[in-house]
Structures are given as structure tokens and as C-alpha cells.
Amino acid sequence: MKNTIAERVADFIKNFPPFDLLDKSQLLELSKEVKISYLDKESTVYNINDPLHDQFYMIYKGAVKLKKYINEKLETIDQFDEGDVFGLRPLFAKENYAITSITEEETILYCIPIEIFSPFIDNNKNVRQYLIESFASNTENPFSNEFQKKMLEDDVKLDFTKDMFEMQPVRLIKNVITTKKTSSIKEAAQLMTENNVGSIIIEDKECPIGIITDKDLRLHVATGNYSINDDVSKIMISPVKCYKKNITIAQAQITMMKHKINQIVVTKDGTPSTKILGVFSEHDIIVMKGTNPSVLMKAIKRSNSTKELKRIREKIMMLLDGYIQQNIPLTHINNIIFELNDATIKRVVERCIEKMDQVPPVKFAWMSLGSQGRKEQLLHTDQDNAIVFENTDDDHIEEVRTYFLTLAKKVNKRLKMIGFDYCPGEMMAKNPKYCLSIDEWENQFSSWTRETEDDELLLCSIFFDFAFTYGDMSLTNQLADHVIEITKGNLIFQSKLGASSLRSPSPLGFFRQFLVEQDGEHKDHFDLKKRAIMPVTDAGRLLALHYQIKHINNTAERFEKLAELLPEDQELFYSCAYASKALLKFRTKRGLRHHDSGRFIALAELSKEEKMKLKRCFKAINKVQELVKLKFNLKNFI
């Protein structure tokens, strides 16, 4: 006899994480044990210091708010609605509840028994990771060492110095061409021709039961053994060799050689009895080889035209897309894409110097600013750069500057052709303001730290993220030493920089207050750069200057260094490092999906899991902004 209530529960929870990671039988098994609780408005689910329940909760209808005491007053710190899970403390801690939860309106809760659910956590890494992240987002202290370790346990650092091509996960072709076993061989061949593919999967209820390749058509049909009107089941290879997601290229190559096949099907659990997720072939691996970082690096260094560099840049974007899809750690992605971008810029500068009438009259360095200077430029974004050149006598300085401005115009133009757009604010080396001698740059930075008004400070702050790209590194090292010297103990400048960093407050109330753009092209969209990425980047830059951290420009690395220097705030700084990586990865995913900068988000497109991860980032931003206010005496700023 069917359990109708359990089926209804399963039908609802399957749409939300982490339950969407369970299979149908697991969902039904769990749903049979779920209790349903009906609560009026302002009902308490649990109080601070209450003993832990033997269940956690999911909201079927209604809303719940979490409260804690702040300055002896019970304040709302978070709110949840349909599909959210909360009350996870019994899963991860032995202490009593640290937060009060109260219904905001009439609410129906699904009560998930921990005893029944625990085996799913133990046996499914993704379920466990989601719940750890969710608890870390909702707990009183989301930055504790215990959860920080668990949050980062899968973020393995990979060595870019090695050729890791064979260790990369294969990139799936997700648009799989399929047909039924009752289709004719002719119909299958027509589908293969129309879609320009070398194989077709025979499926039943979305599960693979066979596969036909070009080779099978040659062996069995072209030889006359079977008619084109026979069913495909006559010639299909069965059972199908299947694997789970994230099989590496090395594993795929060994499997193909061992079984003498050139196609592998990927299914949900790696067997032919579950849903098809995608396929890949020997040809796909050959294509991937063309986007191997080592191959691309060699191609950049050998390139002799801007068109060729543009084609390589397109392959770099394909590589980025593959890394993001396969969930490669962002540290690894950042390092690789930075090195490839940097090599591209170097090659452009080299070729432009070759096209000049003379060699550079004095030593110089090409500096990358902003996101490229921080190793955070993953998508096609604006180019920000500058030139510093060796001091020369007054009689020749303008002549020298003219040379470098001419060079810069050539470089900036070619970078735009490759895909790096011009900076709207003209913060580029071709602008005479940013093509200066070392003395002029030192004077400029000194002026910024003494006399800068608030609006100018917003514009000049990216210059404090400069990085050497080409030329004589001693010039940029000298400039970095000067910046450290003039900012040391300069609390007036640091306070100004701190006030500037607080202009975009933490979007902590994002999901209830919807801090969206009010007008313009992106009306009703959330500005991820302005409201989330810039605040954490600005805080990292300010604290790095305050604590005299040299030669570390990447935001996550700055916070990791701060955690090392200041163990009393280690949890907070690690959370900011996580937030920086998570926000950049989130923006990159959105940008690749929509073929834009990924800056503006349509709220309706966000999943529960995406909201949860963003919320955790926003809490980190809120905490570090509170630290900035306190440290630089800006408590009344916002």
C-alpha cells in the first residue's frame, strides 16, 4: 500500500539541497520517518540554551527567523523561507542551541530525524559538505576553526609547475544524442549525421542500454550483415561502459585502451542503471589537449600576430570554463589563468617593442593594476595598466615619455583586439598620467597618501594593487618599498581608505531587503562587484597596507597572511579568504553562463544553495567591515 504522505514529502524535498543529492529510494525511506509540525506565528521552535533536539527542520510553508542577544537585546540575525533547512546544530555540535528560532508567520515544518538521516551524511560527501556550509552560515560563530577546516578540506592546492593534463577531469559533452532501441538503424544514422556526432546512445527511461558508433555502422551495415531498416538493438554494443563524474583524463585513456572503445558514458552513479549525464570520446581528449595550460603557454610564446593571440585567448576561456565546470579549486584556477594572461600581455609588449623604431631609451616596467594585478582577472574585463620608467634628466624626460606613450598606445590597442576592453576611466599606460618616471610615481603615491579627496581615493585605490608584468622588476620593487614606507603609521590616509571601503555596506540583509539597482540598464539586479567583491577586496588592501604586507596582492592570499600574522582574528580572516574565492568563482560561473562580466545577478535565478553560499560570504564582509570601523575609528561612518 502506498504511503501518500511520504510521497508528497519526498516530492517536495527532492527539489532542494541537500535532499536533491539523494536518489529516489533514499528520499522515500527518509520521508516515511519525517514528522510534520504546524506552528502559529511567533511560535518558538527552540530557544537559546535549550537541549538539542533529535531532529533538524525544513520549511514547507511560512518563514522562520533566527535571533540572538546583541547588547542584551534579542535581535534578528537571519531569516528563512520555503525550502530552507535550519536547526542543524545537533548534527555537528554537542552544546545546547546557541540561537533562538521563532516563526515569522504561520508555518509548516518538516522535522527530519537525525538518527535516520545520519547515514546519508556519512555516505555522501556532497550532502555532508552542504550541511557543514549551511551550519557555518547560520551558526552564532560561522568562522570557527572546526568549521573552517571542514569548509576548506576539499580546496586542495595543485602545483602549476607540473604538467597536470592527465590529472584533469574530462569535460563532458552534456548534449547527448539518444534514441530508443526500437528505432531503425537508418533513423539512428540520420540523427548522427544531423548532429555531426560519431556515436549515439540507445536509452530506456534515460538510462543507457547500448551505444552505436561510426565503426559499428561500417562493420555491420556497410558489409551487408544488417539492413538499414533493422532495429538498432541488432547492432548496438551492450552493456555500455559507464563512469561517474570527475573521471580523470588518465583514467579515461586507460579505460578506452583496456576495453578497445573510443566513447565512455557518464551516469549518475557510474552504472548503466542510472540517468545519463554526458559522454566523452578520444576526440574530446585531443581537443582538451589543445587547451592544456602547457600547450597554451608554448603557443603564446611562439605567437607572431595579434589574431593568433586572440585565438589563444579564446582557448584560455575554454580552459577556464572546463575548470569551473569540474569544480577545480579556485587557487589553482587563479594561478593558471593569471600566468596565461600575464604571458599574453608580455608577448604583446615584446612584439610592440619590435615594431618600434628604436629600443627603449631607458629601463622601464609594464605594470598590471586592479584585478590582473591581484591575480583575479578570470573573465574578459577592462585592462588597467601603467608604465614606470627609469629617471632621466629634465631635458630628455618628455622625449622618453613620448617613446613609452607611443609604445603603450600600441600595446593597449592590441590588448583590446585580444579581448581586454579599454578601461572606461582611462587608467591605462597610454594615458600620460600613468606613464611616469620612478620619481614621478613616488611623488604621485606620496600625494595620494597626503592630499587625496574621497572621490579621487576611490579611483586611485587600484594603483595600490600594482604587479610587475614586463621589463625591469627593480623599478616596481622600488615603488613597492616606497608605498610601504609612506603608508607605515599613516593613520589619516588609512582612515580615509577605510571610509572609502565602507561606502558599499555588507549586503547582509540581501535576501529579505533585496539591495538591488533601482534604475538603469541593470534595474532590479544585484551588483555583485560593487556590493560584495569590492568591499572584501578593499578591506584586504587596507589591512595589508596597515600591517605592511609586501608583494602579496591577491585578496585571498592577503587574508591568509593576515590570519598568520594575527592569530587572534584568524577565524575571521580565513572566512574572508573563503569569501573572496567564493565570490570570484560565483561571478565567473555567471559570466561564463551568460557570456558577460558576471557582475549583475537576477535574483530569481539563484538556487537555495547559491543563496546559502552567498549569505556566508556576506557575513564575512559584515564582520570585516565591523573590524575596519573599530580599528580605524570609523564607528559612526555608516
C-alpha positions as semicolon CSV with decimal commas, in nm:
position;residue;x (nm);y (nm);z (nm)
1;M;0,000;0,000;0,000
2;K;0,135;0,342;-0,096
3;N;0,229;0,594;0,173
4;T;0,075;0,905;0,014
5;I;0,205;1,148;0,278
6;A;0,560;1,018;0,246
7;E;0,542;1,050;-0,134
8;R;0,425;1,411;-0,101
9;V;0,709;1,490;0,137
10;A;0,961;1,325;-0,098
11;D;0,817;1,513;-0,396
12;F;0,877;1,845;-0,214
13;I;1,218;1,791;-0,054
14;K;1,374;1,646;-0,371
15;N;1,373;1,999;-0,519
16;F;1,603;2,146;-0,253
17;P;1,958;2,081;-0,130
18;P;2,081;1,861;0,028
19;F;1,791;1,627;-0,046
20;D;1,834;1,674;-0,421
21;L;2,159;1,477;-0,379
22;L;1,971;1,162;-0,268
23;D;1,825;0,903;-0,501
24;K;1,454;0,816;-0,518
25;S;1,470;0,518;-0,281
26;Q;1,665;0,716;-0,020
27;L;1,419;1,005;-0,041
28;L;1,123;0,774;0,013
29;E;1,296;0,591;0,300
30;L;1,367;0,925;0,473
31;S;1,024;1,076;0,401
32;K;0,846;0,787;0,575
33;E;1,008;0,900;0,902
34;V;0,955;1,276;0,862
35;K;0,714;1,436;1,107
36;I;0,508;1,741;1,014
37;S;0,470;2,030;1,259
38;Y;0,209;2,308;1,226
39;L;0,307;2,629;1,413
40;D;0,130;2,962;1,462
41;K;0,301;3,298;1,411
42;E;0,562;3,382;1,681
43;S;0,591;3,018;1,790
44;T;0,930;2,912;1,927
45;V;1,099;2,616;1,759
46;Y;1,388;2,619;2,007
47;N;1,542;2,870;2,247
48;I;1,899;2,969;2,328
49;N;2,043;2,712;2,573
50;D;1,767;2,458;2,508
51;P;1,887;2,096;2,495
52;L;1,945;1,975;2,140
53;H;1,652;1,815;1,954
54;D;1,676;1,476;1,788
55;Q;1,576;1,634;1,456
56;F;1,651;1,928;1,230
57;Y;1,399;2,125;1,026
58;M;1,296;2,216;0,674
59;I;1,036;2,484;0,599
60;Y;0,750;2,357;0,383
61;K;0,543;2,676;0,412
62;G;0,597;3,001;0,602
63;A;0,909;3,167;0,742
64;V;1,139;3,141;1,044
65;K;1,371;3,400;1,197
66;L;1,686;3,329;1,399
67;K;1,758;3,554;1,696
68;K;2,049;3,612;1,937
69;Y;2,131;3,863;2,208
70;I;2,328;4,165;2,091
71;N;2,399;4,424;2,362
72;E;2,148;4,248;2,588
73;K;1,873;4,281;2,327
74;L;1,730;3,990;2,127
75;E;1,797;4,080;1,762
76;T;1,708;3,901;1,437
77;I;2,027;3,781;1,270
78;D;1,880;3,573;0,988
79;Q;1,556;3,469;0,819
80;F;1,449;3,160;0,625
81;D;1,164;3,067;0,396
82;E;1,030;2,772;0,194
83;G;1,289;2,504;0,120
84;D;1,548;2,625;0,373
85;V;1,694;2,392;0,637
86;F;1,783;2,511;0,987
87;G;1,842;2,378;1,337
88;L;2,148;2,181;1,223
89;R;2,340;2,212;1,550
90;P;2,261;1,855;1,669
91;L;2,439;1,722;1,359
92;F;2,770;1,896;1,428
93;A;2,792;2,009;1,792
94;K;2,720;1,871;2,138
95;E;2,647;2,201;2,313
96;N;2,295;2,337;2,360
97;Y;2,136;2,565;2,100
98;A;2,320;2,899;2,064
99;I;2,038;3,079;1,881
100;T;1,661;3,115;1,920
101;S;1,434;3,032;1,626
102;I;1,082;3,176;1,602
103;T;0,820;3,153;1,327
104;E;0,759;3,480;1,145
105;E;0,416;3,370;1,020
106;E;0,202;3,058;1,023
107;T;0,449;2,786;0,933
108;I;0,458;2,418;0,840
109;L;0,784;2,240;0,921
110;Y;0,919;1,903;0,812
111;C;1,105;1,754;1,109
112;I;1,393;1,538;0,983
113;P;1,501;1,270;1,235
114;I;1,878;1,278;1,284
115;E;1,908;0,906;1,357
116;I;1,757;0,825;1,015
117;F;1,944;1,099;0,827
118;S;2,294;1,047;0,975
119;P;2,386;0,754;0,744
120;F;2,322;0,976;0,441
121;I;2,575;1,227;0,579
122;D;2,832;0,956;0,646
123;N;2,799;0,802;0,299
124;N;2,763;1,111;0,081
125;K;3,044;1,370;0,084
126;N;2,833;1,628;-0,103
127;V;2,545;1,605;0,145
128;R;2,790;1,642;0,434
129;Q;2,966;1,939;0,271
130;Y;2,639;2,122;0,201
131;L;2,518;2,084;0,559
132;I;2,855;2,190;0,701
133;E;2,843;2,505;0,485
134;S;2,481;2,569;0,579
135;F;2,554;2,533;0,951
136;A;2,861;2,754;0,920
137;S;2,637;3,016;0,754
138;N;2,370;3,005;1,024
139;T;2,562;2,939;1,344
140;E;2,644;3,206;1,600
141;N;3,012;3,195;1,504
142;P;3,036;3,088;1,138
143;F;3,415;3,124;1,132
144;S;3,527;2,875;1,399
145;N;3,840;2,668;1,339
146;E;3,633;2,349;1,345
147;F;3,420;2,453;1,050
148;Q;3,695;2,641;0,871
149;K;3,891;2,317;0,844
150;K;3,589;2,131;0,710
151;M;3,490;2,411;0,473
152;L;3,834;2,412;0,311
153;E;3,912;2,041;0,323
154;D;3,836;1,991;-0,047
155;D;4,028;2,301;-0,161
156;V;4,345;2,111;-0,245
157;K;4,633;2,324;-0,370
158;L;4,765;2,197;-0,701
159;D;5,113;2,254;-0,840
160;F;5,108;2,465;-1,156
161;T;5,474;2,393;-1,223
162;K;5,386;2,038;-1,331
163;D;5,208;1,934;-1,649
164;M;4,884;1,815;-1,494
165;F;4,695;1,747;-1,816
166;E;4,636;1,376;-1,746
167;M;4,512;1,455;-1,394
168;Q;4,244;1,696;-1,511
169;P;3,884;1,572;-1,506
170;V;3,742;1,512;-1,853
171;R;3,497;1,768;-1,986
172;L;3,163;1,610;-2,062
173;I;2,952;1,663;-2,371
174;K;2,621;1,714;-2,195
175;N;2,402;1,746;-2,504
176;V;2,386;1,370;-2,557
177;I;2,220;1,238;-2,876
178;T;1,999;0,939;-2,791
179;T;1,738;0,714;-2,948
180;K;1,516;0,420;-2,847
181;K;1,604;0,054;-2,907
182;T;1,303;0,025;-3,140
183;S;1,441;0,294;-3,374
184;S;1,578;0,178;-3,706
185;I;1,949;0,186;-3,790
186;K;1,865;0,436;-4,064
187;E;1,695;0,673;-3,816
188;A;1,992;0,647;-3,580
189;A;2,239;0,720;-3,864
190;Q;2,033;1,021;-3,971
191;L;2,041;1,158;-3,615
192;M;2,418;1,113;-3,604
193;T;2,455;1,295;-3,937
194;E;2,222;1,582;-3,840
195;N;2,409;1,639;-3,512
196;N;2,758;1,575;-3,658
197;V;2,845;1,315;-3,393
198;G;3,032;0,985;-3,418
199;S;2,808;0,789;-3,182
200;I;2,455;0,765;-3,048
201;I;2,333;0,629;-2,713
202;I;2,041;0,389;-2,701
203;E;1,839;0,471;-2,391
204;D;1,543;0,342;-2,194
205;K;1,393;0,570;-1,927
206;E;1,703;0,797;-1,955
207;C;1,937;0,505;-1,874
208;P;2,193;0,384;-2,133
209;I;2,125;0,032;-2,263
210;G;2,352;0,044;-2,568
211;I;2,573;0,253;-2,796
212;I;2,632;0,268;-3,174
213;T;2,939;0,429;-3,331
214;D;3,050;0,502;-3,687
215;K;3,263;0,190;-3,660
216;D;2,956;-0,027;-3,589
217;L;2,780;0,110;-3,898
218;R;3,085;0,021;-4,110
219;L;3,124;-0,329;-3,961
220;H;2,760;-0,437;-3,955
221;V;2,564;-0,233;-4,211
222;A;2,808;-0,134;-4,485
223;T;2,914;-0,501;-4,508
224;G;2,552;-0,608;-4,566
225;N;2,517;-0,811;-4,245
226;Y;2,220;-0,598;-4,139
227;S;1,969;-0,377;-4,320
228;I;1,932;-0,007;-4,250
229;N;1,571;-0,088;-4,163
230;D;1,664;-0,325;-3,880
231;D;1,626;-0,211;-3,519
232;V;1,931;-0,050;-3,360
233;S;1,923;-0,322;-3,095
234;K;2,063;-0,560;-3,359
235;I;2,400;-0,384;-3,379
236;M;2,431;-0,182;-3,056
237;I;2,712;-0,256;-2,811
238;S;2,569;-0,357;-2,474
239;P;2,616;-0,321;-2,182
240;V;2,756;0,032;-2,200
241;K;3,082;0,112;-2,025
242;C;2,988;0,384;-1,773
243;Y;3,170;0,600;-1,519
244;K;3,081;0,860;-1,254
245;K;3,157;1,229;-1,300
246;N;3,512;1,360;-1,246
247;I;3,691;1,067;-1,407
248;T;4,037;1,197;-1,498
249;I;4,183;1,202;-1,847
250;A;4,437;0,938;-1,741
251;Q;4,159;0,705;-1,620
252;A;3,960;0,764;-1,938
253;Q;4,256;0,689;-2,163
254;I;4,340;0,368;-1,975
255;T;3,975;0,256;-1,984
256;M;3,946;0,317;-2,359
257;M;4,265;0,124;-2,431
258;K;4,173;-0,161;-2,197
259;H;3,824;-0,212;-2,343
260;K;3,913;-0,108;-2,701
261;I;3,645;0,161;-2,711
262;N;3,655;0,529;-2,803
263;Q;3,345;0,650;-2,613
264;I;3,260;0,646;-2,241
265;V;2,918;0,731;-2,099
266;V;2,890;0,912;-1,765
267;T;2,587;0,835;-1,547
268;K;2,472;0,950;-1,205
269;D;2,624;0,655;-1,013
270;G;2,863;0,521;-1,275
271;T;2,643;0,228;-1,379
272;P;2,405;0,177;-1,676
273;S;2,108;0,170;-1,437
274;T;2,100;0,546;-1,366
275;K;2,043;0,864;-1,564
276;I;2,284;0,966;-1,845
277;L;2,480;1,282;-1,755
278;G;2,707;1,306;-2,059
279;V;2,963;1,138;-2,284
280;F;3,322;1,190;-2,391
281;S;3,546;1,038;-2,654
282;E;3,906;1,013;-2,769
283;H;3,838;1,314;-2,993
284;D;3,727;1,520;-2,689
285;I;4,056;1,439;-2,515
286;I;4,250;1,553;-2,823
287;V;4,052;1,880;-2,818
288;M;4,126;1,919;-2,445
289;K;4,494;1,872;-2,518
290;G;4,470;2,190;-2,722
291;T;4,358;2,375;-2,408
292;N;4,624;2,225;-2,185
293;P;4,797;2,512;-1,995
294;S;5,146;2,397;-2,101
295;V;5,043;2,382;-2,467
296;L;4,879;2,726;-2,446
297;M;5,183;2,877;-2,277
298;K;5,412;2,750;-2,553
299;A;5,168;2,881;-2,817
300;I;5,167;3,227;-2,656
301;K;5,547;3,246;-2,651
302;R;5,566;3,141;-3,018
303;S;5,284;3,363;-3,144
304;N;5,363;3,623;-3,408
305;S;5,031;3,800;-3,457
306;T;4,756;3,960;-3,252
307;K;4,496;3,742;-3,429
308;E;4,681;3,433;-3,314
309;L;4,690;3,562;-2,956
310;K;4,316;3,631;-2,976
311;R;4,254;3,268;-3,080
312;I;4,469;3,150;-2,791
313;R;4,275;3,379;-2,557
314;E;3,954;3,205;-2,670
315;K;4,111;2,870;-2,581
316;I;4,206;3,012;-2,239
317;M;3,836;3,088;-2,186
318;M;3,752;2,730;-2,285
319;L;4,008;2,608;-2,030
320;L;3,854;2,834;-1,764
321;D;3,505;2,706;-1,842
322;G;3,625;2,347;-1,810
323;Y;3,797;2,414;-1,477
324;I;3,484;2,584;-1,338
325;Q;3,255;2,303;-1,455
326;Q;3,480;2,040;-1,298
327;N;3,500;2,238;-0,970
328;I;3,880;2,271;-0,973
329;P;3,993;2,471;-0,663
330;L;3,998;2,845;-0,733
331;T;4,357;2,882;-0,610
332;H;4,466;2,656;-0,895
333;I;4,241;2,833;-1,149
334;N;4,369;3,177;-1,044
335;N;4,732;3,076;-1,075
336;I;4,692;2,924;-1,420
337;I;4,473;3,195;-1,574
338;F;4,695;3,469;-1,427
339;E;5,009;3,312;-1,574
340;L;4,844;3,274;-1,916
341;N;4,709;3,630;-1,911
342;D;5,045;3,761;-1,792
343;A;5,229;3,572;-2,066
344;T;4,985;3,715;-2,323
345;I;5,050;4,072;-2,206
346;K;5,427;4,012;-2,207
347;R;5,415;3,880;-2,562
348;V;5,215;4,182;-2,679
349;V;5,467;4,420;-2,519
350;E;5,759;4,228;-2,673
351;R;5,607;4,239;-3,022
352;C;5,522;4,609;-2,993
353;I;5,880;4,691;-2,891
354;E;5,998;4,502;-3,200
355;K;5,773;4,728;-3,411
356;M;5,911;5,049;-3,261
357;D;6,181;5,245;-3,446
358;Q;6,423;5,214;-3,158
359;V;6,480;5,011;-2,843
360;P;6,354;5,158;-2,511
361;P;6,572;5,462;-2,428
362;V;6,583;5,373;-2,056
363;K;6,483;5,083;-1,832
364;F;6,110;5,051;-1,776
365;A;5,845;4,817;-1,634
366;W;5,492;4,742;-1,753
367;M;5,262;4,723;-1,450
368;S;4,928;4,543;-1,432
369;L;4,675;4,703;-1,199
370;G;4,343;4,609;-1,041
371;S;4,213;4,255;-1,088
372;Q;4,507;4,141;-1,307
373;G;4,747;4,287;-1,051
374;R;4,564;4,084;-0,783
375;K;4,560;3,760;-0,993
376;E;4,181;3,784;-1,001
377;Q;4,113;3,862;-1,367
378;L;3,941;3,547;-1,495
379;L;3,675;3,679;-1,734
380;H;3,701;3,934;-2,017
381;T;3,720;4,258;-1,815
382;D;3,876;4,603;-1,854
383;Q;4,251;4,642;-1,887
384;D;4,415;4,851;-1,613
385;N;4,787;4,912;-1,655
386;A;5,068;5,166;-1,626
387;I;5,434;5,224;-1,713
388;V;5,717;5,322;-1,479
389;F;6,048;5,418;-1,638
390;E;6,395;5,498;-1,512
391;N;6,472;5,856;-1,411
392;T;6,635;6,075;-1,674
393;D;6,745;6,438;-1,687
394;D;6,486;6,712;-1,736
395;D;6,599;6,784;-2,091
396;H;6,512;6,435;-2,211
397;I;6,222;6,324;-1,989
398;E;5,944;6,430;-2,230
399;E;6,124;6,265;-2,520
400;V;6,147;5,944;-2,315
401;R;5,782;5,973;-2,211
402;T;5,677;6,017;-2,575
403;Y;5,850;5,692;-2,663
404;F;5,671;5,499;-2,390
405;L;5,333;5,661;-2,466
406;T;5,369;5,552;-2,829
407;L;5,457;5,200;-2,712
408;A;5,165;5,199;-2,468
409;K;4,914;5,301;-2,738
410;K;5,026;5,006;-2,949
411;V;5,002;4,766;-2,653
412;N;4,665;4,892;-2,530
413;K;4,520;4,872;-2,882
414;R;4,635;4,511;-2,930
415;L;4,515;4,405;-2,586
416;K;4,172;4,538;-2,679
417;M;4,178;4,338;-3,001
418;I;4,259;4,025;-2,800
419;G;3,965;4,078;-2,564
420;F;4,082;4,311;-2,283
421;D;3,850;4,611;-2,316
422;Y;3,968;4,967;-2,264
423;C;3,928;5,099;-1,910
424;P;3,632;5,347;-1,903
425;G;3,831;5,562;-1,659
426;E;4,135;5,570;-1,892
427;M;4,355;5,405;-1,628
428;M;4,591;5,273;-1,892
429;A;4,955;5,321;-1,979
430;K;4,868;5,526;-2,289
431;N;4,732;5,799;-2,056
432;P;5,017;6,046;-1,977
433;K;4,900;6,048;-1,613
434;Y;5,003;5,685;-1,579
435;C;5,324;5,680;-1,783
436;L;5,571;5,825;-1,535
437;S;5,931;5,805;-1,418
438;I;6,008;5,631;-1,088
439;D;6,045;5,970;-0,912
440;E;5,715;6,091;-1,059
441;W;5,539;5,772;-0,944
442;E;5,682;5,805;-0,594
443;N;5,563;6,167;-0,581
444;Q;5,222;6,061;-0,711
445;F;5,179;5,793;-0,444
446;S;5,302;6,036;-0,178
447;S;5,043;6,288;-0,296
448;W;4,765;6,028;-0,285
449;T;4,853;5,938;0,072
450;R;4,861;6,304;0,184
451;E;4,605;6,507;-0,006
452;T;4,356;6,275;-0,171
453;E;3,986;6,362;-0,156
454;D;3,730;6,085;-0,114
455;D;3,625;6,064;-0,480
456;E;3,983;6,056;-0,605
457;L;4,069;5,790;-0,348
458;L;3,806;5,559;-0,497
459;L;3,975;5,592;-0,836
460;C;4,336;5,566;-0,724
461;S;4,294;5,272;-0,483
462;I;4,353;5,014;-0,760
463;F;4,705;5,155;-0,809
464;F;4,794;5,005;-0,470
465;D;4,742;4,662;-0,631
466;F;5,010;4,700;-0,899
467;A;5,213;4,398;-1,009
468;F;5,519;4,363;-1,232
469;T;5,447;4,216;-1,578
470;Y;5,734;4,304;-1,813
471;G;6,067;4,489;-1,811
472;D;6,290;4,570;-1,514
473;M;6,145;4,438;-1,187
474;S;6,376;4,654;-0,975
475;L;6,161;4,956;-1,064
476;T;5,837;4,802;-0,934
477;N;6,021;4,668;-0,628
478;Q;6,149;5,019;-0,554
479;L;5,797;5,156;-0,592
480;A;5,654;4,886;-0,362
481;D;5,914;4,975;-0,097
482;H;5,815;5,342;-0,128
483;V;5,444;5,262;-0,084
484;I;5,518;5,060;0,230
485;E;5,731;5,345;0,368
486;I;5,478;5,625;0,311
487;T;5,179;5,427;0,441
488;K;5,353;5,298;0,755
489;G;5,179;5,457;1,053
490;N;4,988;5,695;0,823
491;L;4,657;5,658;1,010
492;I;4,500;5,962;0,841
493;F;4,540;5,803;0,497
494;Q;4,443;5,460;0,627
495;S;4,128;5,603;0,785
496;K;4,037;5,768;0,454
497;L;4,096;5,438;0,277
498;G;3,884;5,265;0,542
499;A;3,599;5,515;0,500
500;S;3,615;5,462;0,124
501;S;3,596;5,084;0,173
502;L;3,275;5,123;0,375
503;R;3,085;5,309;0,103
504;S;2,929;4,978;-0,001
505;P;2,798;4,826;0,323
506;S;2,772;4,449;0,364
507;P;2,461;4,317;0,184
508;L;2,375;4,103;0,489
509;G;2,002;4,170;0,453
510;F;2,021;4,078;0,084
511;F;1,756;3,804;0,069
512;R;1,486;3,993;0,257
513;Q;1,566;4,353;0,170
514;F;1,681;4,295;-0,189
515;L;1,958;4,550;-0,223
516;V;1,920;4,580;-0,599
517;E;1,986;4,851;-0,855
518;Q;1,697;5,098;-0,859
519;D;1,727;5,220;-1,217
520;G;1,928;5,198;-1,538
521;E;2,015;4,905;-1,758
522;H;2,051;4,666;-1,462
523;K;1,739;4,770;-1,269
524;D;1,628;4,507;-1,013
525;H;1,960;4,318;-1,041
526;F;2,212;4,268;-0,760
527;D;2,554;4,426;-0,828
528;L;2,791;4,151;-0,713
529;K;3,105;4,355;-0,780
530;K;3,000;4,675;-0,605
531;R;2,816;4,524;-0,308
532;A;3,023;4,212;-0,236
533;I;3,354;4,174;-0,423
534;M;3,473;4,534;-0,384
535;P;3,406;4,556;-0,006
536;V;3,610;4,243;0,072
537;T;3,883;4,347;-0,177
538;D;3,904;4,698;-0,030
539;A;3,923;4,562;0,325
540;G;4,203;4,323;0,226
541;R;4,402;4,603;0,061
542;L;4,361;4,836;0,360
543;L;4,465;4,576;0,617
544;A;4,759;4,464;0,403
545;L;4,887;4,825;0,395
546;H;4,823;4,872;0,765
547;Y;5,020;4,560;0,858
548;Q;5,294;4,633;0,599
549;I;5,243;4,319;0,390
550;K;5,466;4,339;0,080
551;H;5,441;4,158;-0,255
552;I;5,104;3,992;-0,182
553;N;4,827;4,146;-0,390
554;N;4,575;3,863;-0,421
555;T;4,283;3,926;-0,183
556;A;4,254;3,569;-0,052
557;E;4,631;3,545;-0,003
558;R;4,630;3,879;0,181
559;F;4,372;3,749;0,429
560;E;4,559;3,419;0,468
561;K;4,875;3,615;0,552
562;L;4,676;3,830;0,797
563;A;4,548;3,511;0,964
564;E;4,911;3,403;1,006
565;L;5,018;3,741;1,149
566;L;4,714;3,791;1,376
567;P;4,608;3,457;1,524
568;E;4,351;3,630;1,748
569;D;4,149;3,716;1,435
570;Q;4,246;3,404;1,241
571;E;3,890;3,271;1,206
572;L;3,761;3,597;1,059
573;F;4,050;3,635;0,813
574;Y;4,015;3,278;0,690
575;S;3,644;3,340;0,637
576;C;3,730;3,648;0,429
577;A;3,977;3,443;0,221
578;Y;3,699;3,191;0,160
579;A;3,453;3,469;0,072
580;S;3,694;3,625;-0,177
581;K;3,741;3,294;-0,360
582;A;3,374;3,200;-0,346
583;L;3,254;3,537;-0,480
584;L;3,509;3,536;-0,764
585;K;3,413;3,181;-0,859
586;F;3,043;3,268;-0,841
587;R;3,093;3,571;-1,066
588;T;3,300;3,366;-1,311
589;K;3,032;3,096;-1,333
590;R;2,762;3,357;-1,402
591;G;2,978;3,535;-1,658
592;L;3,056;3,216;-1,849
593;R;2,692;3,114;-1,842
594;H;2,563;3,449;-1,970
595;H;2,868;3,549;-2,181
596;D;2,916;3,872;-1,988
597;S;3,115;4,007;-1,692
598;G;2,902;3,816;-1,439
599;R;2,863;4,136;-1,238
600;F;2,483;4,170;-1,223
601;I;2,259;3,892;-1,086
602;A;1,890;3,835;-1,149
603;L;1,764;3,726;-0,807
604;A;1,510;3,478;-0,945
605;E;1,790;3,271;-1,099
606;L;1,956;3,190;-0,766
607;S;1,915;2,843;-0,618
608;K;1,887;2,775;-0,246
609;E;2,244;2,651;-0,241
610;E;2,372;2,964;-0,416
611;K;2,184;3,185;-0,170
612;M;2,329;2,995;0,123
613;K;2,688;3,030;-0,003
614;L;2,643;3,400;-0,079
615;K;2,493;3,458;0,264
616;R;2,801;3,310;0,428
617;C;3,021;3,544;0,221
618;F;2,807;3,844;0,322
619;K;2,852;3,757;0,689
620;A;3,229;3,760;0,643
621;I;3,207;4,102;0,474
622;N;2,991;4,234;0,756
623;K;3,238;4,111;1,020
624;V;3,548;4,252;0,849
625;Q;3,377;4,588;0,794
626;E;3,297;4,598;1,165
627;L;3,667;4,532;1,232
628;V;3,766;4,816;0,995
629;K;3,527;5,057;1,170
630;L;3,669;4,969;1,510
631;K;4,038;4,966;1,412
632;F;4,028;5,295;1,221
633;N;3,776;5,471;1,447
634;L;3,500;5,479;1,185
635;K;3,219;5,351;1,408
636;N;2,986;5,634;1,309
637;F;3,062;5,614;0,936
638;I;2,755;5,403;0,847
